[in-house]
PDB file of C-alpha atoms in Angstrom:
ATOM      1  CA  ALA A   1       0.000   0.000   0.000  1.00  0.00           C
ATOM      2  CA  ASN A   2       1.272   3.483  -0.843  1.00  0.00           C
ATOM      3  CA  ALA A   3       1.264   6.094   1.854  1.00  0.00           C
ATOM      4  CA  CYS A   4       0.365   9.453   0.337  1.00  0.00           C
ATOM      5  CA  ASN A   5      -0.223  12.686   2.151  1.00  0.00           C
ATOM      6  CA  GLU A   6      -3.834  13.656   1.924  1.00  0.00           C
ATOM      7  CA  ASN A   7      -4.580  17.176   0.785  1.00  0.00           C
ATOM      8  CA  ASP A   8      -8.014  18.663   0.890  1.00  0.00           C
ATOM      9  CA  GLY A   9      -7.068  21.329  -1.643  1.00  0.00           C
ATOM     10  CA  SER A  10      -7.494  24.210   0.794  1.00  0.00           C
ATOM     11  CA  ASN A  11      -3.801  25.110   0.607  1.00  0.00           C
ATOM     12  CA  SER A  12      -2.336  24.719  -2.865  1.00  0.00           C
ATOM     13  CA  GLU A  13       1.176  25.654  -1.699  1.00  0.00           C
ATOM     14  CA  ASP A  14       1.379  22.510   0.521  1.00  0.00           C
ATOM     15  CA  PHE A  15       0.301  20.189  -2.267  1.00  0.00           C
ATOM     16  CA  THR A  16       2.829  17.374  -2.892  1.00  0.00           C
ATOM     17  CA  PRO A  17       2.281  15.054  -5.856  1.00  0.00           C
ATOM     18  CA  CYS A  18       2.068  11.402  -4.943  1.00  0.00           C
ATOM     19  CA  PHE A  19       3.265   8.517  -7.194  1.00  0.00           C
ATOM     20  CA  PRO A  20       2.826   4.788  -6.610  1.00  0.00           C
ATOM     21  CA  SER A  21       5.909   3.099  -5.150  1.00  0.00           C
ATOM     22  CA  HIS A  22       6.105   0.444  -7.906  1.00  0.00           C
ATOM     23  CA  LEU A  23       6.196   3.228 -10.543  1.00  0.00           C
ATOM     24  CA  VAL A  24       9.035   4.991  -8.704  1.00  0.00           C
ATOM     25  CA  HIS A  25      11.120   1.771  -8.473  1.00  0.00           C
ATOM     26  CA  PHE A  26      10.466   1.016 -12.146  1.00  0.00           C
ATOM     27  CA  THR A  27      11.621   4.485 -13.194  1.00  0.00           C
ATOM     28  CA  LYS A  28      14.835   4.225 -11.145  1.00  0.00           C
ATOM     29  CA  ALA A  29      15.630   0.807 -12.623  1.00  0.00           C
ATOM     30  CA  LYS A  30      15.003   2.116 -16.124  1.00  0.00           C
ATOM     31  CA  MET A  31      17.355   5.077 -15.550  1.00  0.00           C
ATOM     32  CA  LYS A  32      20.098   2.771 -14.213  1.00  0.00           C
ATOM     33  CA  PHE A  33      19.770   0.519 -17.245  1.00  0.00           C
ATOM     34  CA  LEU A  34      19.939   3.515 -19.593  1.00  0.00           C
ATOM     35  CA  LEU A  35      23.032   4.865 -17.817  1.00  0.00           C
ATOM     36  CA  LEU A  36      24.802   1.473 -18.053  1.00  0.00           C
ATOM     37  CA  ALA A  37      23.961   1.270 -21.748  1.00  0.00           C
ATOM     38  CA  ILE A  38      25.476   4.719 -22.371  1.00  0.00           C
ATOM     39  CA  ILE A  39      28.674   3.831 -20.469  1.00  0.00           C
ATOM     40  CA  ALA A  40      29.011   0.554 -22.375  1.00  0.00           C
ATOM     41  CA  SER A  41      28.576   2.254 -25.745  1.00  0.00           C
ATOM     42  CA  VAL A  42      31.161   4.945 -24.930  1.00  0.00           C
ATOM     43  CA  ALA A  43      33.656   2.362 -23.707  1.00  0.00           C
ATOM     44  CA  GLY A  44      33.154   0.296 -26.837  1.00  0.00           C
ATOM     45  CA  ALA A  45      33.784   3.295 -29.038  1.00  0.00           C
ATOM     46  CA  PHE A  46      37.279   3.797 -27.597  1.00  0.00           C
ATOM     47  CA  ALA A  47      38.163   0.099 -27.372  1.00  0.00           C
ATOM     48  CA  PRO A  48      40.719  -1.202 -29.935  1.00  0.00           C
ATOM     49  CA  SER A  49      39.205  -3.114 -32.783  1.00  0.00           C
ATOM     50  CA  SER A  50      39.935  -6.840 -32.739  1.00  0.00           C
ATOM     51  CA  GLY A  51      38.777  -7.476 -36.273  1.00  0.00           C
ATOM     52  CA  MET A  52      40.660  -7.225 -39.552  1.00  0.00           C
ATOM     53  CA  ALA A  53      42.312  -3.894 -40.359  1.00  0.00           C
ATOM     54  CA  ARG A  54      40.422  -1.734 -42.802  1.00  0.00           C
ATOM     55  CA  GLN A  55      42.139  -1.429 -46.162  1.00  0.00           C
ATOM     56  CA  ALA A  56      43.326   2.045 -47.162  1.00  0.00           C
ATOM     57  CA  THR A  57      41.494   3.545 -50.097  1.00  0.00           C
ATOM     58  CA  GLN A  58      42.517   6.390 -52.397  1.00  0.00           C
ATOM     59  CA  LEU A  59      39.858   8.949 -53.199  1.00  0.00           C
ATOM     60  CA  GLN A  60      39.715  10.272 -56.751  1.00  0.00           C
ATOM     61  CA  GLU A  61      37.406  12.645 -58.572  1.00  0.00           C
ATOM     62  CA  SER A  62      36.773   9.879 -61.111  1.00  0.00           C
ATOM     63  CA  PHE A  63      35.968   7.380 -58.310  1.00  0.00           C
ATOM     64  CA  GLY A  64      38.540   5.032 -59.874  1.00  0.00           C
ATOM     65  CA  LEU A  65      36.348   4.354 -62.927  1.00  0.00           C
ATOM     66  CA  ASP A  66      38.123   3.974 -66.276  1.00  0.00           C
ATOM     67  CA  PHE A  67      35.344   5.656 -68.237  1.00  0.00           C
ATOM     68  CA  ALA A  68      35.154   8.694 -65.911  1.00  0.00           C
ATOM     69  CA  GLU A  69      36.146  12.134 -67.157  1.00  0.00           C
ATOM     70  CA  ASP A  70      39.704  13.361 -66.517  1.00  0.00           C
ATOM     71  CA  THR A  71      39.088  16.811 -65.071  1.00  0.00           C
ATOM     72  CA  TYR A  72      42.737  17.899 -65.360  1.00  0.00           C
ATOM     73  CA  GLU A  73      42.748  17.339 -69.112  1.00  0.00           C
ATOM     74  CA  ASN A  74      39.445  19.144 -69.695  1.00  0.00           C
ATOM     75  CA  GLN A  75      39.872  22.223 -67.469  1.00  0.00           C
ATOM     76  CA  PRO A  76      41.418  25.512 -68.689  1.00  0.00           C
ATOM     77  CA  ASP A  77      45.166  26.002 -68.282  1.00  0.00           C
ATOM     78  CA  LEU A  78      44.774  28.916 -65.885  1.00  0.00           C
ATOM     79  CA  LEU A  79      43.023  26.593 -63.387  1.00  0.00           C
ATOM     80  CA  LYS A  80      45.749  23.926 -63.287  1.00  0.00           C
ATOM     81  CA  GLY A  81      47.877  25.524 -60.593  1.00  0.00           C
ATOM     82  CA  GLU A  82      50.080  28.504 -59.826  1.00  0.00           C
ATOM     83  CA  ALA A  83      52.768  27.703 -62.405  1.00  0.00           C
ATOM     84  CA  GLU A  84      50.213  27.287 -65.192  1.00  0.00           C
ATOM     85  CA  TYR A  85      48.460  30.490 -64.168  1.00  0.00           C
ATOM     86  CA  LYS A  86      51.719  32.476 -64.277  1.00  0.00           C
ATOM     87  CA  GLN A  87      52.483  31.164 -67.760  1.00  0.00           C
ATOM     88  CA  TYR A  88      48.981  32.098 -68.852  1.00  0.00           C
ATOM     89  CA  MET A  89      49.439  35.641 -67.511  1.00  0.00           C
ATOM     90  CA  ASN A  90      52.685  35.982 -69.489  1.00  0.00           C
ATOM     91  CA  GLN A  91      50.747  35.130 -72.630  1.00  0.00           C
ATOM     92  CA  VAL A  92      48.078  37.714 -71.844  1.00  0.00           C
ATOM     93  CA  LYS A  93      50.460  40.522 -70.784  1.00  0.00           C
ATOM     94  CA  GLU A  94      54.217  40.207 -70.619  1.00  0.00           C
ATOM     95  CA  ASP A  95      54.691  43.060 -68.128  1.00  0.00           C
ATOM     96  CA  ASN A  96      52.190  41.854 -65.526  1.00  0.00           C
ATOM     97  CA  MET A  97      52.253  42.395 -61.775  1.00  0.00           C
ATOM     98  CA  LEU A  98      52.204  38.668 -61.019  1.00  0.00           C
ATOM     99  CA  ASN A  99      55.523  37.883 -62.725  1.00  0.00           C
ATOM    100  CA  ARG A 100      57.186  41.288 -62.456  1.00  0.00           C
ATOM    101  CA  LYS A 101      60.720  41.171 -61.027  1.00  0.00           C
ATOM    102  CA  TYR A 102      62.762  43.889 -59.395  1.00  0.00           C
ATOM    103  CA  ASN A 103      65.411  45.096 -61.878  1.00  0.00           C
ATOM    104  CA  VAL A 104      68.513  44.930 -59.694  1.00  0.00           C
ATOM    105  CA  ILE A 105      71.050  45.837 -62.391  1.00  0.00           C
ATOM    106  CA  ARG A 106      69.118  48.888 -63.564  1.00  0.00           C
ATOM    107  CA  ARG A 107      68.656  50.236 -60.048  1.00  0.00           C
ATOM    108  CA  VAL A 108      72.346  49.682 -59.203  1.00  0.00           C
ATOM    109  CA  ARG A 109      73.260  51.666 -62.314  1.00  0.00           C
ATOM    110  CA  GLU A 110      70.741  54.408 -61.581  1.00  0.00           C
ATOM    111  CA  LEU A 111      71.926  54.819 -57.975  1.00  0.00           C
ATOM    112  CA  ASN A 112      75.585  54.613 -59.048  1.00  0.00           C
ATOM    113  CA  LEU A 113      76.250  52.123 -56.272  1.00  0.00           C
ATOM    114  CA  LEU A 114      79.514  50.775 -57.710  1.00  0.00           C
ATOM    115  CA  GLN A 115      81.147  54.193 -57.549  1.00  0.00           C
ATOM    116  CA  ALA A 116      79.632  54.806 -54.123  1.00  0.00           C
ATOM    117  CA  THR A 117      81.129  51.523 -52.888  1.00  0.00           C
ATOM    118  CA  ILE A 118      84.566  52.518 -54.162  1.00  0.00           C
ATOM    119  CA  ASP A 119      84.312  56.016 -52.684  1.00  0.00           C
ATOM    120  CA  ALA A 120      83.352  54.595 -49.280  1.00  0.00           C
ATOM    121  CA  GLY A 121      86.398  52.319 -49.369  1.00  0.00           C
ATOM    122  CA  VAL A 122      84.371  49.180 -48.669  1.00  0.00           C
ATOM    123  CA  LEU A 123      86.473  46.938 -50.933  1.00  0.00           C
ATOM    124  CA  SER A 124      89.812  48.057 -49.518  1.00  0.00           C
ATOM    125  CA  LYS A 125      88.538  47.656 -45.974  1.00  0.00           C
ATOM    126  CA  LEU A 126      87.273  44.151 -46.759  1.00  0.00           C
ATOM    127  CA  GLU A 127      90.755  43.240 -47.985  1.00  0.00           C
ATOM    128  CA  LYS A 128      92.197  44.749 -44.814  1.00  0.00           C
ATOM    129  CA  ASN A 129      89.974  42.424 -42.799  1.00  0.00           C
ATOM    130  CA  GLY A 130      91.123  39.417 -44.836  1.00  0.00           C
ATOM    131  CA  LEU A 131      88.294  39.061 -47.367  1.00  0.00           C
ATOM    132  CA  ASP A 132      89.922  39.187 -50.814  1.00  0.00           C
ATOM    133  CA  LEU A 133      89.153  37.441 -54.102  1.00  0.00           C
ATOM    134  CA  ALA A 134      91.283  34.419 -53.202  1.00  0.00           C
ATOM    135  CA  THR A 135      89.360  33.977 -49.954  1.00  0.00           C
ATOM    136  CA  VAL A 136      86.015  34.302 -51.747  1.00  0.00           C
ATOM    137  CA  GLU A 137      87.106  31.631 -54.222  1.00  0.00           C
ATOM    138  CA  LYS A 138      87.906  29.299 -51.335  1.00  0.00           C
ATOM    139  CA  LEU A 139      84.571  29.964 -49.652  1.00  0.00           C
ATOM    140  CA  LEU A 140      82.426  29.089 -52.690  1.00  0.00           C
ATOM    141  CA  PRO A 141      82.934  25.265 -52.444  1.00  0.00           C
ATOM    142  CA  ALA A 142      82.119  25.425 -48.717  1.00  0.00           C
ATOM    143  CA  ALA A 143      78.942  27.383 -49.455  1.00  0.00           C
ATOM    144  CA  GLU A 144      77.937  24.778 -52.037  1.00  0.00           C
ATOM    145  CA  GLU A 145      78.516  21.942 -49.570  1.00  0.00           C
ATOM    146  CA  LEU A 146      76.306  23.695 -47.026  1.00  0.00           C
ATOM    147  CA  GLY A 147      73.588  24.075 -49.660  1.00  0.00           C
ATOM    148  CA  LEU A 148      73.595  27.879 -49.551  1.00  0.00           C
ATOM    149  CA  LEU A 149      73.924  28.298 -53.307  1.00  0.00           C
ATOM    150  CA  SER A 150      71.138  25.806 -53.976  1.00  0.00           C
ATOM    151  CA  LEU A 151      68.978  27.552 -51.381  1.00  0.00           C
ATOM    152  CA  ALA A 152      69.507  30.885 -53.124  1.00  0.00           C
ATOM    153  CA  ALA A 153      68.754  29.358 -56.527  1.00  0.00           C
ATOM    154  CA  ASN A 154      65.490  27.837 -55.275  1.00  0.00           C
ATOM    155  CA  ASN A 155      64.348  31.134 -53.751  1.00  0.00           C
ATOM    156  CA  GLN A 156      65.171  33.560 -56.535  1.00  0.00           C
ATOM    157  CA  GLN A 157      61.727  35.151 -56.472  1.00  0.00           C
ATOM    158  CA  LEU A 158      62.009  35.943 -52.766  1.00  0.00           C
ATOM    159  CA  LEU A 159      65.564  37.232 -53.028  1.00  0.00           C
ATOM    160  CA  VAL A 160      64.954  39.379 -56.107  1.00  0.00           C
ATOM    161  CA  ASN A 161      61.609  40.863 -55.056  1.00  0.00           C
ATOM    162  CA  GLY A 162      62.014  40.799 -51.279  1.00  0.00           C
ATOM    163  CA  VAL A 163      65.628  41.137 -50.144  1.00  0.00           C
ATOM    164  CA  ALA A 164      67.220  42.924 -53.109  1.00  0.00           C
ATOM    165  CA  PRO A 165      64.986  46.046 -52.959  1.00  0.00           C
ATOM    166  CA  LEU A 166      65.823  46.551 -49.276  1.00  0.00           C
ATOM    167  CA  LEU A 167      69.565  46.255 -49.862  1.00  0.00           C
ATOM    168  CA  VAL A 168      69.754  48.198 -53.118  1.00  0.00           C
ATOM    169  CA  GLU A 169      67.429  51.057 -52.182  1.00  0.00           C
ATOM    170  CA  GLY A 170      69.017  51.377 -48.753  1.00  0.00           C
ATOM    171  CA  ALA A 171      72.605  51.084 -50.012  1.00  0.00           C
ATOM    172  CA  PRO A 172      73.261  54.858 -50.233  1.00  0.00           C
ATOM    173  CA  PHE A 173      72.587  55.106 -46.489  1.00  0.00           C
ATOM    174  CA  LEU A 174      74.107  51.744 -45.488  1.00  0.00           C
ATOM    175  CA  LEU A 175      77.449  52.011 -47.311  1.00  0.00           C
ATOM    176  CA  PRO A 176      78.945  54.696 -45.018  1.00  0.00           C
ATOM    177  CA  VAL A 177      77.797  52.741 -41.946  1.00  0.00           C
ATOM    178  CA  VAL A 178      79.232  49.474 -43.261  1.00  0.00           C
ATOM    179  CA  ALA A 179      82.502  51.202 -44.181  1.00  0.00           C
ATOM    180  CA  GLY A 180      82.827  52.588 -40.655  1.00  0.00           C
ATOM    181  CA  ALA A 181      82.094  49.180 -39.129  1.00  0.00           C
ATOM    182  CA  LEU A 182      84.708  47.517 -41.346  1.00  0.00           C
ATOM    183  CA  GLU A 183      87.224  50.151 -40.290  1.00  0.00           C
ATOM    184  CA  ALA A 184      86.579  49.332 -36.626  1.00  0.00           C
ATOM    185  CA  GLY A 185      86.690  45.565 -37.198  1.00  0.00           C
ATOM    186  CA  PRO A 186      84.593  42.672 -35.859  1.00  0.00           C
ATOM    187  CA  SER A 187      83.955  44.447 -32.549  1.00  0.00           C
ATOM    188  CA  ALA A 188      81.684  46.965 -34.311  1.00  0.00           C
ATOM    189  CA  PHE A 189      79.486  44.149 -35.622  1.00  0.00           C
ATOM    190  CA  TYR A 190      79.386  42.504 -32.192  1.00  0.00           C
ATOM    191  CA  LEU A 191      78.285  45.832 -30.708  1.00  0.00           C
ATOM    192  CA  ALA A 192      75.540  46.230 -33.322  1.00  0.00           C
ATOM    193  CA  ALA A 193      74.315  42.682 -32.614  1.00  0.00           C
ATOM    194  CA  ALA A 194      74.280  43.376 -28.861  1.00  0.00           C
ATOM    195  CA  VAL A 195      72.333  46.623 -29.295  1.00  0.00           C
ATOM    196  CA  SER A 196      69.690  45.184 -31.652  1.00  0.00           C
ATOM    197  CA  GLY A 197      69.350  41.983 -29.631  1.00  0.00           C
ATOM    198  CA  GLY A 198      69.140  43.882 -26.357  1.00  0.00           C
ATOM    199  CA  LEU A 199      66.491  46.212 -27.741  1.00  0.00           C
ATOM    200  CA  GLU A 200      64.370  43.261 -28.858  1.00  0.00           C
ATOM    201  CA  ALA A 201      64.797  41.619 -25.442  1.00  0.00           C
ATOM    202  CA  TYR A 202      63.730  44.870 -23.743  1.00  0.00           C
ATOM    203  CA  PHE A 203      60.586  45.095 -25.872  1.00  0.00           C
ATOM    204  CA  LEU A 204      59.747  41.479 -25.110  1.00  0.00           C
ATOM    205  CA  ALA A 205      60.411  41.646 -21.368  1.00  0.00           C
ATOM    206  CA  ASN A 206      58.469  44.857 -20.760  1.00  0.00           C
ATOM    207  CA  GLY A 207      55.568  44.209 -23.128  1.00  0.00           C
ATOM    208  CA  VAL A 208      56.101  47.485 -24.994  1.00  0.00           C
ATOM    209  CA  GLU A 209      53.323  48.326 -27.439  1.00  0.00           C
ATOM    210  CA  ILE A 210      53.400  50.578 -30.486  1.00  0.00           C
ATOM    211  CA  PRO A 211      51.303  53.733 -29.912  1.00  0.00           C
ATOM    212  CA  LEU A 212      48.030  54.201 -31.775  1.00  0.00           C
ATOM    213  CA  ILE A 213      47.879  50.636 -33.140  1.00  0.00           C
ATOM    214  CA  GLY A 214      48.511  48.783 -29.860  1.00  0.00           C
ATOM    215  CA  LEU A 215      50.543  45.941 -31.403  1.00  0.00           C
ATOM    216  CA  PRO A 216      53.503  44.465 -29.478  1.00  0.00           C
ATOM    217  CA  ALA A 217      56.750  46.221 -30.357  1.00  0.00           C
ATOM    218  CA  SER A 218      58.606  42.931 -29.950  1.00  0.00           C
ATOM    219  CA  LEU A 219      56.554  41.424 -32.770  1.00  0.00           C
ATOM    220  CA  ILE A 220      56.782  44.304 -35.246  1.00  0.00           C
ATOM    221  CA  GLY A 221      60.319  45.338 -34.327  1.00  0.00           C
ATOM    222  CA  GLY A 222      61.429  41.721 -34.266  1.00  0.00           C
ATOM    223  CA  LEU A 223      60.894  41.484 -38.006  1.00  0.00           C
ATOM    224  CA  LEU A 224      63.862  43.863 -38.342  1.00  0.00           C
ATOM    225  CA  LEU A 225      65.800  43.434 -35.099  1.00  0.00           C
ATOM    226  CA  VAL A 226      66.072  39.639 -35.084  1.00  0.00           C
ATOM    227  CA  PRO A 227      67.469  39.326 -38.652  1.00  0.00           C
ATOM    228  CA  LEU A 228      69.737  42.323 -37.983  1.00  0.00           C
ATOM    229  CA  THR A 229      71.087  40.677 -34.831  1.00  0.00           C
ATOM    230  CA  VAL A 230      71.793  37.418 -36.621  1.00  0.00           C
ATOM    231  CA  ALA A 231      73.370  39.148 -39.637  1.00  0.00           C
ATOM    232  CA  THR A 232      75.659  41.446 -37.646  1.00  0.00           C
ATOM    233  CA  ALA A 233      76.725  38.701 -35.251  1.00  0.00           C
ATOM    234  CA  GLY A 234      77.456  36.394 -38.198  1.00  0.00           C
ATOM    235  CA  ALA A 235      79.433  39.140 -39.938  1.00  0.00           C
ATOM    236  CA  GLY A 236      81.492  39.690 -36.793  1.00  0.00           C
ATOM    237  CA  VAL A 237      82.263  36.000 -36.467  1.00  0.00           C
ATOM    238  CA  ALA A 238      83.147  35.750 -40.173  1.00  0.00           C
ATOM    239  CA  LEU A 239      85.456  38.782 -40.068  1.00  0.00           C
ATOM    240  CA  GLY A 240      87.084  37.533 -36.888  1.00  0.00           C
ATOM    241  CA  SER A 241      87.887  34.193 -38.540  1.00  0.00           C
ATOM    242  CA  LEU A 242      89.238  35.914 -41.684  1.00  0.00           C
ATOM    243  CA  LYS A 243      91.369  38.473 -39.872  1.00  0.00           C
ATOM    244  CA  LYS A 244      94.969  38.144 -41.024  1.00  0.00           C
TER     245      LYS A 244
END
């Protein structure tokens, strides 16, 4: 027999619903069974499979059918990849922005950089530090063994359009600085590496931000300071090893 609290309905706030005891036990048992079923299914999903390994399949647009259409043969050339698209643009317009290259030789001639290099005494100071033509000739096989020449050949687009403009356009301002550093010797390059590296470390340690835009100075400045630190430190080490 179920014991339920009688309520005459005079006070609706004290009303408590009453369920038969066999219905309550049945509901609890059903919930336990459902919970065990969920646990078993989850455990089975992460259990290692004991059956045969599934064979690897290769997905193709033709679904592996011999009579299916070869999409690569039927699509236009400009849709077959970056190389094909660049060749197509050369056919449409030879002087296009996609394949345009920075004219290093013309800009060197226009800026008269060869004469500026001679006037700054860069070549004579390089020889004073031990870097002459004979030394350069000896260094070329070592550079090839290290893969530096192959690396430069495989990244011509980046070097011509990315690095060359910075060096060539900035050469009128950099040549006097480089000449002074060569006059001082490797210590000048070590000092430049220490200053640029220390400045980047200061930005990073203090969380300095660029005004107005709010970006970290270590991130923006690091694009210049980190390569400058590596280049100047490497130049100091190289000059120190070549010093006669």
